[in-house]
CSV table of C-alpha atoms and ligand atoms in Angstrom, one decimal:
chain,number,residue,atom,x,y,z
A,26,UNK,CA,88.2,75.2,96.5
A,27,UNK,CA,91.5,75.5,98.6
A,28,UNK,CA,92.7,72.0,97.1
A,29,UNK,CA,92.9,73.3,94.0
A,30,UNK,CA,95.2,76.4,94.1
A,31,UNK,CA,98.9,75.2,94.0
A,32,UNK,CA,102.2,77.1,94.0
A,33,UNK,CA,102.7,78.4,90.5
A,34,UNK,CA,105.9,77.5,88.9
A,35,UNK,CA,107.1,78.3,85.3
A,36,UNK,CA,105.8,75.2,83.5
A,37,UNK,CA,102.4,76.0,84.6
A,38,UNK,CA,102.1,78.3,82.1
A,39,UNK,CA,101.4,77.5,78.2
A,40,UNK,CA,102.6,79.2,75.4
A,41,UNK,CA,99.4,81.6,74.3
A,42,UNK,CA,97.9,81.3,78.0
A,43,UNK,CA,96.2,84.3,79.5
A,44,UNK,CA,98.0,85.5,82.4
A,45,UNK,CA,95.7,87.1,84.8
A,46,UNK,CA,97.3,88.6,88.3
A,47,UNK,CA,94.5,88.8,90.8
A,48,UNK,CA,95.3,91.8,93.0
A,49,UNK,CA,97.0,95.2,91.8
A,50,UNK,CA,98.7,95.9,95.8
A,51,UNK,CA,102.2,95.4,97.0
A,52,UNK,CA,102.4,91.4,96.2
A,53,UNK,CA,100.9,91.9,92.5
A,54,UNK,CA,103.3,94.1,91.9
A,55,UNK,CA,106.0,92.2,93.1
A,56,UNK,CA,104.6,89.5,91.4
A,57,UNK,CA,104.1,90.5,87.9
A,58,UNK,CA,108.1,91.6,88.2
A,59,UNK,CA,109.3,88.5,89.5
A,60,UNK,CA,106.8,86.8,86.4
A,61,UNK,CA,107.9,89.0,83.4
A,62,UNK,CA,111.7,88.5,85.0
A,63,UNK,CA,110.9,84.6,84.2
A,64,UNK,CA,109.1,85.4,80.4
A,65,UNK,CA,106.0,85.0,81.5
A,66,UNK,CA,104.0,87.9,80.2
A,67,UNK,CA,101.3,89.7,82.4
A,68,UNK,CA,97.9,89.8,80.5
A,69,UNK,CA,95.9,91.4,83.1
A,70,UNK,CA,96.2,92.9,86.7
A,71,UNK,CA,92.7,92.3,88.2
A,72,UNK,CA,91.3,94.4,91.2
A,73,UNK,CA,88.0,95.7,92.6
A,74,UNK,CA,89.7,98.4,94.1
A,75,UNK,CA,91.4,99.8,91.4
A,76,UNK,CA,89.6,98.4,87.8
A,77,UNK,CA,87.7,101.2,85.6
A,78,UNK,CA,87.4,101.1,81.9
A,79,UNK,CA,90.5,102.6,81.3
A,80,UNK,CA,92.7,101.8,84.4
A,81,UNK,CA,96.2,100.3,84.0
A,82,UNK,CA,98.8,99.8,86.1
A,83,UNK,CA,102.7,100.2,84.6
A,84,UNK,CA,101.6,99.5,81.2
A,85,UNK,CA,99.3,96.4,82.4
A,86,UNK,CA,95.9,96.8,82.0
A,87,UNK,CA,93.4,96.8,85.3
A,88,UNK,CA,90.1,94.9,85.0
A,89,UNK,CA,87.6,94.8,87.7
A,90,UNK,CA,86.3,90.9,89.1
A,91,UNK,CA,83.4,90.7,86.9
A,92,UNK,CA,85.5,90.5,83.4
A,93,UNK,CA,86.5,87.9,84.6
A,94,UNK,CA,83.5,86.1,83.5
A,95,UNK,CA,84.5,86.9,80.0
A,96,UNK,CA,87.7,85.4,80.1
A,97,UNK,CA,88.2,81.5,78.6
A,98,UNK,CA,88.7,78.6,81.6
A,99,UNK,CA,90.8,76.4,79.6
A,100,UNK,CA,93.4,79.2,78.9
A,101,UNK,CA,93.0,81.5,81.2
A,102,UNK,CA,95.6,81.4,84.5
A,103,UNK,CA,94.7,83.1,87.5
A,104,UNK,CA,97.9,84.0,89.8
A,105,UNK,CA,96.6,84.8,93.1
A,106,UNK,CA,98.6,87.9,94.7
A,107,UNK,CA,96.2,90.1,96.6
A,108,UNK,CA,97.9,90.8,99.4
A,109,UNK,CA,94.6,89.2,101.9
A,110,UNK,CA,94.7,86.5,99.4
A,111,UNK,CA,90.9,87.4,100.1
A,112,UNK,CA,89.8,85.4,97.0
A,113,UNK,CA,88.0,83.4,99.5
A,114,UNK,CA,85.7,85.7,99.1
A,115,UNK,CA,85.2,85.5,95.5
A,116,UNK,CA,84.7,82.1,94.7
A,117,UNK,CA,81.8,82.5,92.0
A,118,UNK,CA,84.1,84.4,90.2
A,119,UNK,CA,86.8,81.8,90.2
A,120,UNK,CA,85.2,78.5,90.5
A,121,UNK,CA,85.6,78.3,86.8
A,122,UNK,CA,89.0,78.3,86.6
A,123,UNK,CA,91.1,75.0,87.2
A,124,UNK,CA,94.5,76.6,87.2
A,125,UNK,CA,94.9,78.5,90.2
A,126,UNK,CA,98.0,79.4,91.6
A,127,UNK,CA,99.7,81.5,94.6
A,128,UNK,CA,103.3,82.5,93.9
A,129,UNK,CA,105.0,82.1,97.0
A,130,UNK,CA,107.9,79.6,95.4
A,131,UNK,CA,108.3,82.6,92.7
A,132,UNK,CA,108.3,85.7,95.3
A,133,UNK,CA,111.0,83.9,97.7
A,134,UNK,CA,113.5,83.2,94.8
A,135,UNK,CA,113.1,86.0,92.7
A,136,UNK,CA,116.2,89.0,93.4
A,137,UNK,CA,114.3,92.1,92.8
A,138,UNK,CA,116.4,94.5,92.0
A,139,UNK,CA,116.7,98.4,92.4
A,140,UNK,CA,113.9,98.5,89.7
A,141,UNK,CA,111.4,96.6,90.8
A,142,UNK,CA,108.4,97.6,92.6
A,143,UNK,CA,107.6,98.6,96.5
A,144,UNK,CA,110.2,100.1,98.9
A,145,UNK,CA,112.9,97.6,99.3
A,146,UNK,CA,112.3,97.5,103.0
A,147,UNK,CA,108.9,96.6,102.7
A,148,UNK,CA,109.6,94.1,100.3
A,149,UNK,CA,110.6,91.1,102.6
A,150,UNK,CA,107.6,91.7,105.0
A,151,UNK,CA,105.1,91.5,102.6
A,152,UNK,CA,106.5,88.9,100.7
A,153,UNK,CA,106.9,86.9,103.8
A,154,UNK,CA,103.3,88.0,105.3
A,155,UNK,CA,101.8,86.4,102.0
A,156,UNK,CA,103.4,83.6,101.9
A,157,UNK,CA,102.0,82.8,105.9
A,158,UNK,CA,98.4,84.0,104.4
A,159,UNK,CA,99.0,80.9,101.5
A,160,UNK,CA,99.9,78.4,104.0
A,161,UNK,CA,96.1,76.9,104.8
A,162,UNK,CA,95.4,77.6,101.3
A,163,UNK,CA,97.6,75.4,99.5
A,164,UNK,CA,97.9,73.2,102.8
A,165,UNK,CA,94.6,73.5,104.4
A,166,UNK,CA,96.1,73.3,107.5
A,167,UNK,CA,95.9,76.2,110.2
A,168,UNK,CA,92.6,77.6,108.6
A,169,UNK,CA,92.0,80.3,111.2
A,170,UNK,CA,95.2,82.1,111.2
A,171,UNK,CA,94.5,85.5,111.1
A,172,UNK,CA,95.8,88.0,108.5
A,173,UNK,CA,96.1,90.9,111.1
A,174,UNK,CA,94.4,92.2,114.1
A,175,UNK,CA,93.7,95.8,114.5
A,176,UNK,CA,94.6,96.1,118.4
A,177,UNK,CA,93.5,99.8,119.8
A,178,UNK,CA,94.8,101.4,122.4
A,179,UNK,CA,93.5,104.5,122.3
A,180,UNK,CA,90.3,106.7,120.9
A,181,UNK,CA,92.2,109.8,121.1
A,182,UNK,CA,94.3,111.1,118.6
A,183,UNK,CA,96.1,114.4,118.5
A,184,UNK,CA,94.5,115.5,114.9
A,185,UNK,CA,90.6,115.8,113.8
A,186,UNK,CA,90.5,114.9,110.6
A,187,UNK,CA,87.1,115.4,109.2
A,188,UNK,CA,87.2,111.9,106.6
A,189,UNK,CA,89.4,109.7,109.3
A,190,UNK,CA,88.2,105.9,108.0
A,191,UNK,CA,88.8,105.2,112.0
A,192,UNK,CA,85.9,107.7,112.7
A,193,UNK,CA,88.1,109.4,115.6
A,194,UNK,CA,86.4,112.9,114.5
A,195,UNK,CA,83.5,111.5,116.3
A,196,UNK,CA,84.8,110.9,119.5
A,197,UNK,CA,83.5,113.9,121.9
A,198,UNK,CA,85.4,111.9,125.0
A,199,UNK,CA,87.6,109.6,124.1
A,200,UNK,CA,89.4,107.4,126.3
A,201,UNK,CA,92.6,105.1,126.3
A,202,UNK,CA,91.8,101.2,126.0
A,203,UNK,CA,92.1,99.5,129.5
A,204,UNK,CA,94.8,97.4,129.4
A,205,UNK,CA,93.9,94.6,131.7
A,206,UNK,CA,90.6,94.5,129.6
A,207,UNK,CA,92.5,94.4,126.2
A,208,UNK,CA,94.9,91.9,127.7
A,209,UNK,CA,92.3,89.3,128.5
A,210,UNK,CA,90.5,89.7,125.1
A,211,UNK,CA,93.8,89.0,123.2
A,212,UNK,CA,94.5,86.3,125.5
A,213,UNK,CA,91.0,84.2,124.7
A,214,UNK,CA,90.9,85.4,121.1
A,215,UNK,CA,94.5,84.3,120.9
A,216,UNK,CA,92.8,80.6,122.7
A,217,UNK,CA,90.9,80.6,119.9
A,218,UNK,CA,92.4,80.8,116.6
A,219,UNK,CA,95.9,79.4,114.9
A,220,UNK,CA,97.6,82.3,115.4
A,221,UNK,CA,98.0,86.3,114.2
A,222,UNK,CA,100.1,86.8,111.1
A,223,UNK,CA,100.2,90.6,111.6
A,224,UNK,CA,99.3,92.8,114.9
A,225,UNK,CA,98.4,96.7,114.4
A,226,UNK,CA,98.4,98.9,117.4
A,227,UNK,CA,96.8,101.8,116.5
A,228,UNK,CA,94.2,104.6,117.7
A,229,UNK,CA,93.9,107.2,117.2
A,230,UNK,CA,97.0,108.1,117.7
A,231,UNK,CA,99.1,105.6,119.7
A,232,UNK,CA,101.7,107.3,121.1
A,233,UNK,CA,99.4,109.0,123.0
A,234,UNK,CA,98.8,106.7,125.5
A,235,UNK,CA,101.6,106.2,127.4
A,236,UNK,CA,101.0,102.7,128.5
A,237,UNK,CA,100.8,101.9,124.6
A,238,UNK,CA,104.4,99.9,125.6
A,239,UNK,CA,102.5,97.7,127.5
A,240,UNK,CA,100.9,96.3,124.6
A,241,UNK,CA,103.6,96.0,121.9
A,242,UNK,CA,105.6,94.1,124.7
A,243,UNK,CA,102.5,91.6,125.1
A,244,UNK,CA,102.3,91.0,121.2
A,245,UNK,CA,106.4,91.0,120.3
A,246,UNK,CA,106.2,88.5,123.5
A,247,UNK,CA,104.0,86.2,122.0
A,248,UNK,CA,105.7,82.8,121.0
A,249,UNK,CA,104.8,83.0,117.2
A,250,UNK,CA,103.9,86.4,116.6
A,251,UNK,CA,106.0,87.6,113.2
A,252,UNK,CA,105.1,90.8,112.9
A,253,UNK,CA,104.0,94.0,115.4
A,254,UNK,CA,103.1,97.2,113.3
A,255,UNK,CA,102.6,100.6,115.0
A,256,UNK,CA,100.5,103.2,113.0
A,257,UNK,CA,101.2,106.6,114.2
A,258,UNK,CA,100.5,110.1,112.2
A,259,UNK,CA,103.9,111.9,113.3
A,260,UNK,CA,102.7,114.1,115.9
A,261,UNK,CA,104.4,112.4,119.2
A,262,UNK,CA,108.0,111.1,120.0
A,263,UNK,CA,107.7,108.3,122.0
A,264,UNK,CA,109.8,107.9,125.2
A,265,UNK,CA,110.7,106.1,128.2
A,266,UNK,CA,109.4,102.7,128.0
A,267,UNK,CA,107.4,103.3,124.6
A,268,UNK,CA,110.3,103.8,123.0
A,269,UNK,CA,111.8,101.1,124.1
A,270,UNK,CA,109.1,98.4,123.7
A,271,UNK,CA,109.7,99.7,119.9
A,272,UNK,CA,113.0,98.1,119.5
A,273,UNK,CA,112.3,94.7,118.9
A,274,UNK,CA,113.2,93.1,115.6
A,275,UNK,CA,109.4,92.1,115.1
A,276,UNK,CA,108.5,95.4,115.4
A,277,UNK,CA,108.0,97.8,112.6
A,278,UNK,CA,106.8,101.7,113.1
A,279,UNK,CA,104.9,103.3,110.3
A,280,UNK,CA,104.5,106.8,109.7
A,281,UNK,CA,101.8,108.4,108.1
A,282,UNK,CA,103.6,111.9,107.0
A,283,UNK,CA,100.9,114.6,106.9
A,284,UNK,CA,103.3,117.7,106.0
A,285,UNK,CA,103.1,120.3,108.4
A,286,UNK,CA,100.7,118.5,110.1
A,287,UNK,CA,103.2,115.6,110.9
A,288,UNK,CA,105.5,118.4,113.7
A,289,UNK,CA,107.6,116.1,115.1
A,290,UNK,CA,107.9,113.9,111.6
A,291,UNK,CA,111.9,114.2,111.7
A,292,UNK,CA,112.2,114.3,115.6
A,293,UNK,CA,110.6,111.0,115.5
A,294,UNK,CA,112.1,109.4,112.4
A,295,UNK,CA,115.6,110.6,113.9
A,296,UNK,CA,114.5,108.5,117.8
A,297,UNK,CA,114.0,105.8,116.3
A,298,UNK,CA,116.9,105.0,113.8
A,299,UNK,CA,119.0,105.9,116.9
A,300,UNK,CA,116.9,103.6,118.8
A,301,UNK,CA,117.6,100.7,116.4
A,302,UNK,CA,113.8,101.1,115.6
A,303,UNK,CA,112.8,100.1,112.1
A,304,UNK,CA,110.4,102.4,110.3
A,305,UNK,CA,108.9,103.9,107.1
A,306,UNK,CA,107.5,107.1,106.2
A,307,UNK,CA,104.2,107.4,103.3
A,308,UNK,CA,102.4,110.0,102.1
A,309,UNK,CA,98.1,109.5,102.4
A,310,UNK,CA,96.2,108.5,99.9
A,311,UNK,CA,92.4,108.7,101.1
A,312,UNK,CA,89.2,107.4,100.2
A,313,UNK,CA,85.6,108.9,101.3
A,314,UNK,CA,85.3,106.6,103.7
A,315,UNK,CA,85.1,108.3,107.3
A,316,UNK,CA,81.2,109.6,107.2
A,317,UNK,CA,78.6,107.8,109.1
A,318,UNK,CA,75.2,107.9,107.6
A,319,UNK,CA,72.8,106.0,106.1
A,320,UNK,CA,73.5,105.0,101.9
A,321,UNK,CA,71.0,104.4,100.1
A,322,UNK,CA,72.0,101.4,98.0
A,323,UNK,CA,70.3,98.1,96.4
A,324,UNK,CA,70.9,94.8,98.4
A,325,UNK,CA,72.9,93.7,95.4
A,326,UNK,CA,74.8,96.9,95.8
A,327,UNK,CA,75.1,96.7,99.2
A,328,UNK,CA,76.3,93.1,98.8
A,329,UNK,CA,79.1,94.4,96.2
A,330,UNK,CA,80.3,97.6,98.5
A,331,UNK,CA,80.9,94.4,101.5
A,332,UNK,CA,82.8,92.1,98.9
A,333,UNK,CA,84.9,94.6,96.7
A,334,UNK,CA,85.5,96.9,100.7
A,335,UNK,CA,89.7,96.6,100.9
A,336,UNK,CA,88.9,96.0,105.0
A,337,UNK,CA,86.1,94.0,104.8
A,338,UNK,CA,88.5,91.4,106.8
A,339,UNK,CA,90.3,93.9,109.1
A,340,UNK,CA,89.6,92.3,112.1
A,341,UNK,CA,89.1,94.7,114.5
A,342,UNK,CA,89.8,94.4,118.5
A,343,UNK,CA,88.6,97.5,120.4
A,344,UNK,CA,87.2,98.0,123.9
A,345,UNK,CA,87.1,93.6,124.8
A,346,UNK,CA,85.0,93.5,121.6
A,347,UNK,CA,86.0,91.9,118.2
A,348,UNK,CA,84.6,93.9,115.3
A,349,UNK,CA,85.1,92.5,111.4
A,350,UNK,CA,86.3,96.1,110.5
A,351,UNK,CA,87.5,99.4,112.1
A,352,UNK,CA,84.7,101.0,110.4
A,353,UNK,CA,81.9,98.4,112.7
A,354,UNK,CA,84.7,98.7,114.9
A,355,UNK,CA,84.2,102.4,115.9
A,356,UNK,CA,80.7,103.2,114.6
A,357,UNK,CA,79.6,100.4,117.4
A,358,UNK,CA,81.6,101.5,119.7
A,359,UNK,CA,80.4,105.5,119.7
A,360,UNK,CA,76.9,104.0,119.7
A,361,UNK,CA,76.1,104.9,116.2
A,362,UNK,CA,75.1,102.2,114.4
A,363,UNK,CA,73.0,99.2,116.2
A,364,UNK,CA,74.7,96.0,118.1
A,365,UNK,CA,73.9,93.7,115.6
A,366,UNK,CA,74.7,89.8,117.3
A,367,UNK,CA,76.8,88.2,114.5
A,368,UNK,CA,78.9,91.9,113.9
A,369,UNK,CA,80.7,91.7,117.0
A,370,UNK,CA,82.2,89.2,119.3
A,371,UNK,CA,82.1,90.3,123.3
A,372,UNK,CA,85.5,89.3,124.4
A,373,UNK,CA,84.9,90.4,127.6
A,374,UNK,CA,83.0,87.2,128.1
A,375,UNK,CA,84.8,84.1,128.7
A,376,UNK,CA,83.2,81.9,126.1
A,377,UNK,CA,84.4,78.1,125.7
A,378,UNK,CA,87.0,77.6,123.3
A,379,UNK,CA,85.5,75.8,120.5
A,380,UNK,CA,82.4,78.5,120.6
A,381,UNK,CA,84.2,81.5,120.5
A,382,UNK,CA,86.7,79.4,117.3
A,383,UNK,CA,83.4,78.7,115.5
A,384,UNK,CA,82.0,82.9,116.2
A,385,UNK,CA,85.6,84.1,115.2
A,386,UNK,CA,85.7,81.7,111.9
A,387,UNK,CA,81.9,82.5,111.1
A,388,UNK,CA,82.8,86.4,111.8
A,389,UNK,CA,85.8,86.3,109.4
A,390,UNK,CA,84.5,84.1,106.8
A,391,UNK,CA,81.6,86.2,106.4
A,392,UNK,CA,79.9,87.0,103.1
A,393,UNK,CA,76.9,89.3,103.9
A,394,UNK,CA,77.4,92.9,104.9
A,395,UNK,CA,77.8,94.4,108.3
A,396,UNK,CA,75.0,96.2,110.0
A,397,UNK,CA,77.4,99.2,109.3
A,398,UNK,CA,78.1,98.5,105.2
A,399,UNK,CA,74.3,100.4,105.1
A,400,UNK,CA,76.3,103.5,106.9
A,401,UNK,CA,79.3,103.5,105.2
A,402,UNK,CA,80.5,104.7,101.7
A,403,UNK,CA,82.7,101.8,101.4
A,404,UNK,CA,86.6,101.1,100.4
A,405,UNK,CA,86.4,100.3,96.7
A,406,UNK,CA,87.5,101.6,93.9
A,407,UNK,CA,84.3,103.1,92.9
A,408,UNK,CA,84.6,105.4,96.4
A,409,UNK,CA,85.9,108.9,95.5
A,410,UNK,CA,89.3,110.1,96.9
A,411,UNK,CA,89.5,113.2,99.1
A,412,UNK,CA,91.8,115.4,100.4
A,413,UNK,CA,93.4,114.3,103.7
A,414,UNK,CA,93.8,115.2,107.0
A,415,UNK,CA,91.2,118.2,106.6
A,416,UNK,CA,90.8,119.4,110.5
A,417,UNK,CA,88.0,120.2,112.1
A,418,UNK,CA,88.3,122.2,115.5
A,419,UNK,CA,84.8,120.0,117.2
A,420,UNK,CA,84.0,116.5,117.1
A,421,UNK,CA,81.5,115.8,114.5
A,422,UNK,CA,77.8,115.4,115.6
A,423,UNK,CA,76.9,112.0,115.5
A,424,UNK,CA,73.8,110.6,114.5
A,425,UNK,CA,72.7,107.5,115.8
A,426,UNK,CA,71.1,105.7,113.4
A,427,UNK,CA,68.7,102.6,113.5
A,428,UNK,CA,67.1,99.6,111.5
A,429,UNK,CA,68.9,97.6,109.6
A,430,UNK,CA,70.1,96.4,105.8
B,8,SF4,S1,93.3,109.8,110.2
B,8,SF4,FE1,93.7,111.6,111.4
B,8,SF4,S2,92.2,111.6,113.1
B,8,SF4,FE2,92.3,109.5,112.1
B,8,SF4,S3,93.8,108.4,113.4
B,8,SF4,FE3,94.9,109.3,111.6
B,8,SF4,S4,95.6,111.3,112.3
B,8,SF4,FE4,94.1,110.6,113.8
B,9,SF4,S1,81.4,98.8,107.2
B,9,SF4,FE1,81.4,97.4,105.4
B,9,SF4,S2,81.9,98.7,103.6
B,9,SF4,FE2,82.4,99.9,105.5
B,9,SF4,S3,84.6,99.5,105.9
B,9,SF4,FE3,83.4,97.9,107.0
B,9,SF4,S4,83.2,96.2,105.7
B,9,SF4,FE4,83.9,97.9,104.4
């Protein structure tokens, strides 16, 4: 289906078409701006993650995937701007559309002003992230370039929180990542594929491992490596040589600001803008997703929570293993949900190169669940929100659980 999505541009659209926006994230935004800034009105925003019967987004209505089964081929347009361009996923739902379209053209010439949507200092990145992640779709070339990889370099963290997606409230003894281990896993997995749009270091908390430098060095090193984003909750101010393996122009800090809970939120922010460090500062917004145990769900349910899960493509690299998603990730690696063979790819090995290509393409392509989708609630929008960054004083007992979907 790739040969058929092109780069939208203003004539693709008829007079009394249906404009549909797939995606409701930073790059849908963006994109039904830089759209309606052209005349080209927005019929519908359409996300798994956010669509209920009444949703709506600024005015635009929300639907979930399925309406689009309602929704006429021969006038219908579908603009592609989820921000994994993870349509891939979802081609039942859009094989019957012929005009498919990506805006990358429209994103990179549009002049968003003080109005428009998304920070303005996020706005280049993302733009510039999707337009890497439409490359092999409208070119077909460089098919296994990699959205992001989750790089962690440390189970510890310096808060519990009880519904952490990462699961770090069940780590009883958690270690840092060995480097020389992680090193040689990026270095095959990097063998492997056409390259990493987007590196996350992350834990736990990643400031508190001290070597942490180490790694962002190794990834801002890399030849073609655009972007180097360090998740951290506010807690830690990085020094020394941390701090300065953070001022690199690839290199972006993000800061999750938990209140009070954040101490040193201001100490840190103030480091690093006089460490010519770039960073931003959010606010959570959670999901119920950090509980391991067993749903009970149908297999056509279970197949939805996998497809509709916002990091069902999360590639995860912890330990010398490649996991699809932190969730896999981290349940695997505490032991609580079963090695499953096609879940996880043992870096630690030193596979031939075309083997470990075809495991990471068949890993990241995938369409049926993870082992763990039966012991997680999911990332969708039908997943309630909590409250977050509740603390618990004790890791959380874990239960290892067996059998299988
Ligand atoms: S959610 Fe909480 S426990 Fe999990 S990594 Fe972030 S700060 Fe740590
Ligand atoms: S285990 Fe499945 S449902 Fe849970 S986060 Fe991972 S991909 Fe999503």
């Amino acid at each position: 289906m790739t040969t058929r999505i092109k780069d939208f541009e203003p004539g693709d659209v008829r007079p009394g078409d249906t404009v549909v926006v797939f995606g409701a994230g930073d790059v849908a935004q963006l994109a039904r701006h830089a759209l309606e800034a052209i005349g080209v009105p927005v019929s519908f925003l359409c996300d798994p993650l956010l669509a209920d019967d009444s949703a709506a987004l600024h005015g635009t209505p929300v639907l979930p995937p399925a309406a689009l089964e309602q929704l006429d081929p021969e006038t219908t347009c579908v603009l592609d701007a989820w921000d994994h361009t993870r349509y891939a996923r979802q081609p039942a739902l859009l094989a019957r559309f012929d005009r498919l379209f990506v805006v990358v053209s429209l994103l990179s010439r549009t002049e968003f002003g003080e109005a428009a949507p998304v920070l303005p200092a996020e706005r280049p990145r993302r733009i510039a992230h999707y337009a890497a992640l439409c490359e092999p779709l409208l070119t077909g070339a460089g098919r296994l370039r990699l959205r992001s990889l989750d790089v962690v370099v440390t189970e510890a963290c310096t808060m519990r929180c009880v519904d952490c997606s990462n699961l770090m409230q069940y780590y009883a003894h958690p270690r840092h990542s060995d480097l020389d281990e992680l090193h040689a896993a990026l270095h095959r997995l990097l063998a492997a594929v056409d390259g990493v749009e987007e590196f996350r270091v992350l834990g736990g908390e990643p400031f508190a491992n001290p070597r942490a430098g180490q790694v962002v060095r190794t990834l801002t090193g890399l030849a073609d490596t655009a972007r180097v984003v360090v998740y951290t909750n506010g807690t830690i101010v990085p020094r020394g040589d941390l701090l300065e393996s953070l001022a690199d122009p690839r290199m972006l800090v993000k800061i999750t600001d938990y209140g009070d809970l954040s101490r040193r939120h201001d100490a840190l922010c103030d480091t690093l803008t006089d460490h010519g460090v770039a960073w931003v500062s959010q606010k959570p917004v959670w999901t119920d997703s950090g509980r391991i145990g067993r749903v009970d769900r149908t297999s056509e349910e279970l197949a939805r929570t996998f497809r509709d899960c916002c990091v069902n493509d999360l590639l995860t690299l912890l330990n010398g293993r490649l996991y699809l998603c932190p969730f896999s990730a981290n349940a695997m690696n505490l032991g609580a949900v079963p090695d499953a063979a096609d879940d996880v790819i043992d870096l630690r090995r030193d596979w031939p190169t075309d083997e470990l290509r075809a495991r990471i393409e068949a890993l990241y392509h995938r369409h049926r669940p993870l082992t763990a989708c039966s012991f997680c609630r999911g990332r969708d929008h039908t997943t309630p929100m909590v409250e977050p960054a509740i603390q618990v004083r004790r890791p959380l007992p874990l239960t290892v659980v067996s059998g299988t979907r």
